[in-house]
CSV table of C-alpha atoms in Angstrom, one decimal:
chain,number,residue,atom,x,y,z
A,1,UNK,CA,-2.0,18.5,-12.4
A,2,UNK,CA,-0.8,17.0,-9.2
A,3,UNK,CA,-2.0,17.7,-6.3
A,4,UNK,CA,0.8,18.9,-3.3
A,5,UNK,CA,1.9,16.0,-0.8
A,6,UNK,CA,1.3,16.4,3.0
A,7,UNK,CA,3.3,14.9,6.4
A,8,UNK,CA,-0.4,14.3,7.1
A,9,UNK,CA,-3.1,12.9,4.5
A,10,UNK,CA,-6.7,13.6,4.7
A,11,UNK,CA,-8.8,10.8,5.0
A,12,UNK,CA,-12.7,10.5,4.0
A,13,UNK,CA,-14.3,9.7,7.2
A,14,UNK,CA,-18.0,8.6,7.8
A,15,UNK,CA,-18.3,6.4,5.1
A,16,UNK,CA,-16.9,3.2,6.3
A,17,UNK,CA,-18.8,1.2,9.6
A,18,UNK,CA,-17.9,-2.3,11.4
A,19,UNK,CA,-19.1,-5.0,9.1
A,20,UNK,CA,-19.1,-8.3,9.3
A,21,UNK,CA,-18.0,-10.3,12.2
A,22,UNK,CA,-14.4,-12.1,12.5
A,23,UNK,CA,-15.0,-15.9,10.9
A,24,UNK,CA,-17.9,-15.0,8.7
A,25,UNK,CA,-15.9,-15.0,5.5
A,26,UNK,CA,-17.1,-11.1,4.9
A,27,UNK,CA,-15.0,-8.4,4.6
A,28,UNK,CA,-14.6,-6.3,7.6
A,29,UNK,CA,-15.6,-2.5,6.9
A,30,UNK,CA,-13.9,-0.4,9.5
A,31,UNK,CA,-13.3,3.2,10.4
A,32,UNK,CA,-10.0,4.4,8.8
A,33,UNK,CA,-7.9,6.8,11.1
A,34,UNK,CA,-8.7,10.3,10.7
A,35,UNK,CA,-4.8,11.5,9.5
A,36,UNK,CA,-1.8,9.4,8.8
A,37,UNK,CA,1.8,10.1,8.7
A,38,UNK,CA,2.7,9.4,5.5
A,39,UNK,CA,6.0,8.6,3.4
A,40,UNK,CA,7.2,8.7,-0.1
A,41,UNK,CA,8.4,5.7,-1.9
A,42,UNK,CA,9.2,5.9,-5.6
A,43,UNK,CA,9.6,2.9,-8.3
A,44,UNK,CA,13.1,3.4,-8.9
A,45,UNK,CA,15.6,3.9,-6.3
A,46,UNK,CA,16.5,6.9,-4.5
A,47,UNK,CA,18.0,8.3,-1.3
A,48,UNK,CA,14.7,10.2,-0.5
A,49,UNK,CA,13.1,6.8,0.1
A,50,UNK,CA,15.5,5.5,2.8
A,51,UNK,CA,13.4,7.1,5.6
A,52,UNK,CA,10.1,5.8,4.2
A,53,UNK,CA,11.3,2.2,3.9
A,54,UNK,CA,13.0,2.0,7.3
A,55,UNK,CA,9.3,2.9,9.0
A,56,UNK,CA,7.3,0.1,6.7
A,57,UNK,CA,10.0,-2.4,7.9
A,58,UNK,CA,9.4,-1.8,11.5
A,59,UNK,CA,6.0,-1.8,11.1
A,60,UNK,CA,6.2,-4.8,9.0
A,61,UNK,CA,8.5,-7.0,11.8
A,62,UNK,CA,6.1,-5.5,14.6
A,63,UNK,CA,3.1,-7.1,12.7
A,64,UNK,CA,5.0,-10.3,11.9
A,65,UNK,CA,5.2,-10.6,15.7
A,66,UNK,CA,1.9,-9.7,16.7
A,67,UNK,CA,0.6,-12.1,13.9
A,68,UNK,CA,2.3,-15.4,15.4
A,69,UNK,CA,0.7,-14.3,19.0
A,70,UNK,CA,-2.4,-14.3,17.8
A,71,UNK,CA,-2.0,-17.6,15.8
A,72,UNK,CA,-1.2,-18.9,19.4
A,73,UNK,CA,-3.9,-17.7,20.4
A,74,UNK,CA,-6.4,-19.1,17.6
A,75,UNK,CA,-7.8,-15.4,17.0
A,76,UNK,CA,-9.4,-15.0,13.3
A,77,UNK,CA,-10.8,-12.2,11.7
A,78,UNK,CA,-12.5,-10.9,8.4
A,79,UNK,CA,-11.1,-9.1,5.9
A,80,UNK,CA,-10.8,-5.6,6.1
A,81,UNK,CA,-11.7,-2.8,3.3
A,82,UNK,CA,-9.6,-0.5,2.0
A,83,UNK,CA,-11.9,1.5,-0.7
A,84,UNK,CA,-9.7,3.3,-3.6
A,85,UNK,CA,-10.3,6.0,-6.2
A,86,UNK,CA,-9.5,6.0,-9.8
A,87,UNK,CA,-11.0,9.3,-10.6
A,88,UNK,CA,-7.4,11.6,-10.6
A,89,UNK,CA,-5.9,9.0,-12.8
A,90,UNK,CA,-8.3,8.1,-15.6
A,91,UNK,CA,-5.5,7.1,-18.3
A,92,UNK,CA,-4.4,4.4,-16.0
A,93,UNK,CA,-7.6,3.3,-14.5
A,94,UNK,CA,-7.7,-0.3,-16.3
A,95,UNK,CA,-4.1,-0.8,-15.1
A,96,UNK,CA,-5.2,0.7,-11.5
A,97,UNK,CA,-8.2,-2.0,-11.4
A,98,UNK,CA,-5.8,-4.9,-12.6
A,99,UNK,CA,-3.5,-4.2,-10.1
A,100,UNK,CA,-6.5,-4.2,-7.3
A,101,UNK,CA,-7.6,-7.6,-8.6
A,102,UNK,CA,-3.6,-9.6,-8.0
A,103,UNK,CA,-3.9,-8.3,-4.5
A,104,UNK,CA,-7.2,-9.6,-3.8
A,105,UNK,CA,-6.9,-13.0,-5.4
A,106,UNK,CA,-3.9,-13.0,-3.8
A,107,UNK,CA,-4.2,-12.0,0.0
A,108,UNK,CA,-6.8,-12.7,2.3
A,109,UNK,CA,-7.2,-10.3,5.5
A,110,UNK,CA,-7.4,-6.8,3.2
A,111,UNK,CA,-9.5,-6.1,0.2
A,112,UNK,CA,-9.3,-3.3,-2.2
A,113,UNK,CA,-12.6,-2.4,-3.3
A,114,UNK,CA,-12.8,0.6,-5.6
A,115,UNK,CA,-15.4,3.4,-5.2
A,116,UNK,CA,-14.7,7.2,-5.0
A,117,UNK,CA,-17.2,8.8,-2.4
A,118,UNK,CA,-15.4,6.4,0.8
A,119,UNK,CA,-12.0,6.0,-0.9
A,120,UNK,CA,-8.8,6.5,1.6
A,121,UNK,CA,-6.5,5.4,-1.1
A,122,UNK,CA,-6.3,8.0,-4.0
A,123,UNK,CA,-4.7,7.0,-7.3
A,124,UNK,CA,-3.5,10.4,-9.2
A,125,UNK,CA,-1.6,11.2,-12.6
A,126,UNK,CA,0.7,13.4,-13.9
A,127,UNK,CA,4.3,14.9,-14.8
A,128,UNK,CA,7.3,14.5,-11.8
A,129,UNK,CA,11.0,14.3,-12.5
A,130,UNK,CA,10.5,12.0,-10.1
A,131,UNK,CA,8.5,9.2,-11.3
A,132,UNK,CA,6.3,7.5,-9.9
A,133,UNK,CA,5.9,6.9,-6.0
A,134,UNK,CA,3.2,6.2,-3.7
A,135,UNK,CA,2.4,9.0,-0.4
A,136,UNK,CA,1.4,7.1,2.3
A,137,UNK,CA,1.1,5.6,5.7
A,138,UNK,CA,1.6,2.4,4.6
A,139,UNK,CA,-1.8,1.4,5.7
A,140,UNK,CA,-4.7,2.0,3.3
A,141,UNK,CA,-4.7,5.8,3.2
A,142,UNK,CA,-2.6,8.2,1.4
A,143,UNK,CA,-2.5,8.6,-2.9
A,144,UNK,CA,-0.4,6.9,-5.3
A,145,UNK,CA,1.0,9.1,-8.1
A,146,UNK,CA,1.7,7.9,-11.8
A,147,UNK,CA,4.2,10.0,-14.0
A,148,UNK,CA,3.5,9.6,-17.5
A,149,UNK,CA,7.4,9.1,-18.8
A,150,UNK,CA,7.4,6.4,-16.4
A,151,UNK,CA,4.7,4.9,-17.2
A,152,UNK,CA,5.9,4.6,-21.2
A,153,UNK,CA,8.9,3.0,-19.9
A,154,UNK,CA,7.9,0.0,-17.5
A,155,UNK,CA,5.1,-2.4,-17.7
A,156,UNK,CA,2.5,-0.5,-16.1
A,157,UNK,CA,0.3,-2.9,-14.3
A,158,UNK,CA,3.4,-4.0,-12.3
A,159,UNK,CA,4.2,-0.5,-11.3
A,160,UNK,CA,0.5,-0.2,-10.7
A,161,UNK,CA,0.3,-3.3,-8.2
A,162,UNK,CA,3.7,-2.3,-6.9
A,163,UNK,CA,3.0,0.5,-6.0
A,164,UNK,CA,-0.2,-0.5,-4.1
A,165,UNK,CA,2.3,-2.6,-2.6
A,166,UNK,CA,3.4,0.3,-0.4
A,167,UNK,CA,-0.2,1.3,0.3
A,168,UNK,CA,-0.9,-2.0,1.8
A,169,UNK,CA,2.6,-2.0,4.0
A,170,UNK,CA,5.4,-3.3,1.9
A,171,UNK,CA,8.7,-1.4,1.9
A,172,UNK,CA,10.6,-1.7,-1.6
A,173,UNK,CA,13.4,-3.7,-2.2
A,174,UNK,CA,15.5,-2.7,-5.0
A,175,UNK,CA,17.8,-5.4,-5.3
A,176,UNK,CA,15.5,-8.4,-5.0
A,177,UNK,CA,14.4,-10.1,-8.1
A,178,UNK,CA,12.2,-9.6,-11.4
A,179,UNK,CA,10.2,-12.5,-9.2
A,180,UNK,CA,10.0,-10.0,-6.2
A,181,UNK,CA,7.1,-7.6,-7.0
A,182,UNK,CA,8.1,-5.3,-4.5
A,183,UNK,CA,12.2,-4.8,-6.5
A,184,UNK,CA,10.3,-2.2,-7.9
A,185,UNK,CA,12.0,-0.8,-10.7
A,186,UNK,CA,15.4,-2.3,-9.4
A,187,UNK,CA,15.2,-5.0,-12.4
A,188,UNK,CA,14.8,-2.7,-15.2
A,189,UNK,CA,11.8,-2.3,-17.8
A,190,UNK,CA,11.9,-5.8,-19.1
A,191,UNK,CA,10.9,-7.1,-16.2
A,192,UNK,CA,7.1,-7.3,-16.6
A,193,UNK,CA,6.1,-9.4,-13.6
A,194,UNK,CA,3.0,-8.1,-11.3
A,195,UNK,CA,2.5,-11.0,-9.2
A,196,UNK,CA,3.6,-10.9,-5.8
A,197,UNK,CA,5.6,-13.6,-4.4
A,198,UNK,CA,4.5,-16.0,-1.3
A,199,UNK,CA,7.0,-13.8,0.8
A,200,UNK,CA,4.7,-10.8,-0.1
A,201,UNK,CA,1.9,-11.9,0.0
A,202,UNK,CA,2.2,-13.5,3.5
A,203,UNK,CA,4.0,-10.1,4.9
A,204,UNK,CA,1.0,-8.4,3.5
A,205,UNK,CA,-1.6,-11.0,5.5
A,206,UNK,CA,0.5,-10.1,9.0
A,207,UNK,CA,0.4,-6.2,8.3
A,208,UNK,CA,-3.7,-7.0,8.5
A,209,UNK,CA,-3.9,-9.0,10.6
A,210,UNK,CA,-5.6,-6.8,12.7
A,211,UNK,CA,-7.5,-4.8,10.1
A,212,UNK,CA,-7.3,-1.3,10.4
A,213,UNK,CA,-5.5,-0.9,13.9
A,214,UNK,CA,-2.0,-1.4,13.3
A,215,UNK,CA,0.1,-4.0,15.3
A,216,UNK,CA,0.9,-2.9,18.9
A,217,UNK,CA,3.7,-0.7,19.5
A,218,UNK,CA,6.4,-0.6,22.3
A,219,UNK,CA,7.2,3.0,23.9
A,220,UNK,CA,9.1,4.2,20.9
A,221,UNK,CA,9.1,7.7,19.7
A,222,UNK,CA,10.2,8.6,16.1
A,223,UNK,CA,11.3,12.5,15.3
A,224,UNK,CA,12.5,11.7,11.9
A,225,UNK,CA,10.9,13.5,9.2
A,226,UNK,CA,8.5,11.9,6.8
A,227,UNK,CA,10.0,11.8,3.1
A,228,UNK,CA,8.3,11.1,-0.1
A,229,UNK,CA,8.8,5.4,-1.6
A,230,UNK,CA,8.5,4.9,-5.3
């Protein structure tokens, strides 16, 4: 049954601690924030999204930013840890796990490591006229929720990975390419791909950049309501 979406996500705290130092190759384990504003974005396109996709953008241009300062600046870091939970979505958890593994032989500064007792990222199953859409900040924490119709309709590791997509900061883009991971649905079921593209997966790099603790933000206060991105 699926579980009743938030504005603010509970996150499993005490589980994750500063690991390894920036350089060392390591993955960085780090504190997660307590709660998140979250968002919905959904596989195929809908209006409810727009609000969702317009936040991940501006976060995505304010990291982009902070990224090339730091380059500058010669500042490296680890990897950071995002831990994930299969356990809510057992019929997909092969698919769940594939979709994990593109993104970590793909980017370098986040990792997605799976295990249930510290996860922040919750992967859950079910029935939703809907379909399926990932709830979350756009930064490691929230769930992802897979609607079985959909599911029998379009490949499933790419709706998988795509929709991790949005847990790691990606807004969707409907009208890209089958080539674009992040088009989402847009192409149709025949498109199969669920391989980011060097766009991507270098947007994805700048939005952890600075592991957990998002890129710094002007004086900018934002009232809108938080909807459900699929």
């Amino acid at each position: 049954m699926r579980k009743t979406a938030t504005a603010a996500v509970a996150v499993l705290t005490g589980a994750l601690a500063v690991g390894a130092s920036a350089g060392s190759g390591a993955a960085t384990v780090q504190s997660a924030p307590t709660t998140v504003a979250a968002g919905h974005s959904a596989y195929t396109p809908g209006s409810g999204d727009n609000a969702q996709n317009d936040r991940l953008r501006a976060q995505l241009q304010k990291a982009l930013a902070q990224q090339g300062l730091q380059a500058t600046q010669g500042k490296v870091r680890a990897a950071t840890t995002v831990y994930y939970s299969v356990a809510d979505a057992p019929t997909y958890a092969s698919v769940i796990r594939q979709g994990a593994s593109i993104w970590n032989s793909s980017v370098s500064n986040v990792k997605l490591v799976e295990n249930s007792s510290a996860a922040t990222l919750d992967y859950r199953e079910g029935n939703d006229s809907r379909g399926s859409y990932a709830y979350t900040d756009g930064h490691g924490s929230g769930y992802i929720f897979f609607d079985h119709t959909q599911m029998g309709q379009y490949a499933q590791v790419r709706v998988a990975a795509h929709e991790t997509g949005h847990a790691l900061g990606l807004p969707d883009h409907y009208e890209g390419p089958c080539s674009e991971l992040m088009s989402g649905g847009g192409p149709g079921p025949s498109c199969t791909n669920a391989q980011p593209n060097s766009t991507e997966i270098s947007q994805v790099n700048s939005l952890w950049a600075n592991g957990f603790a998002k890129a710094p933000q002007k004086s900018v206060v934002n009232t809108a309501p938080k909807v459900l991105v699929h």
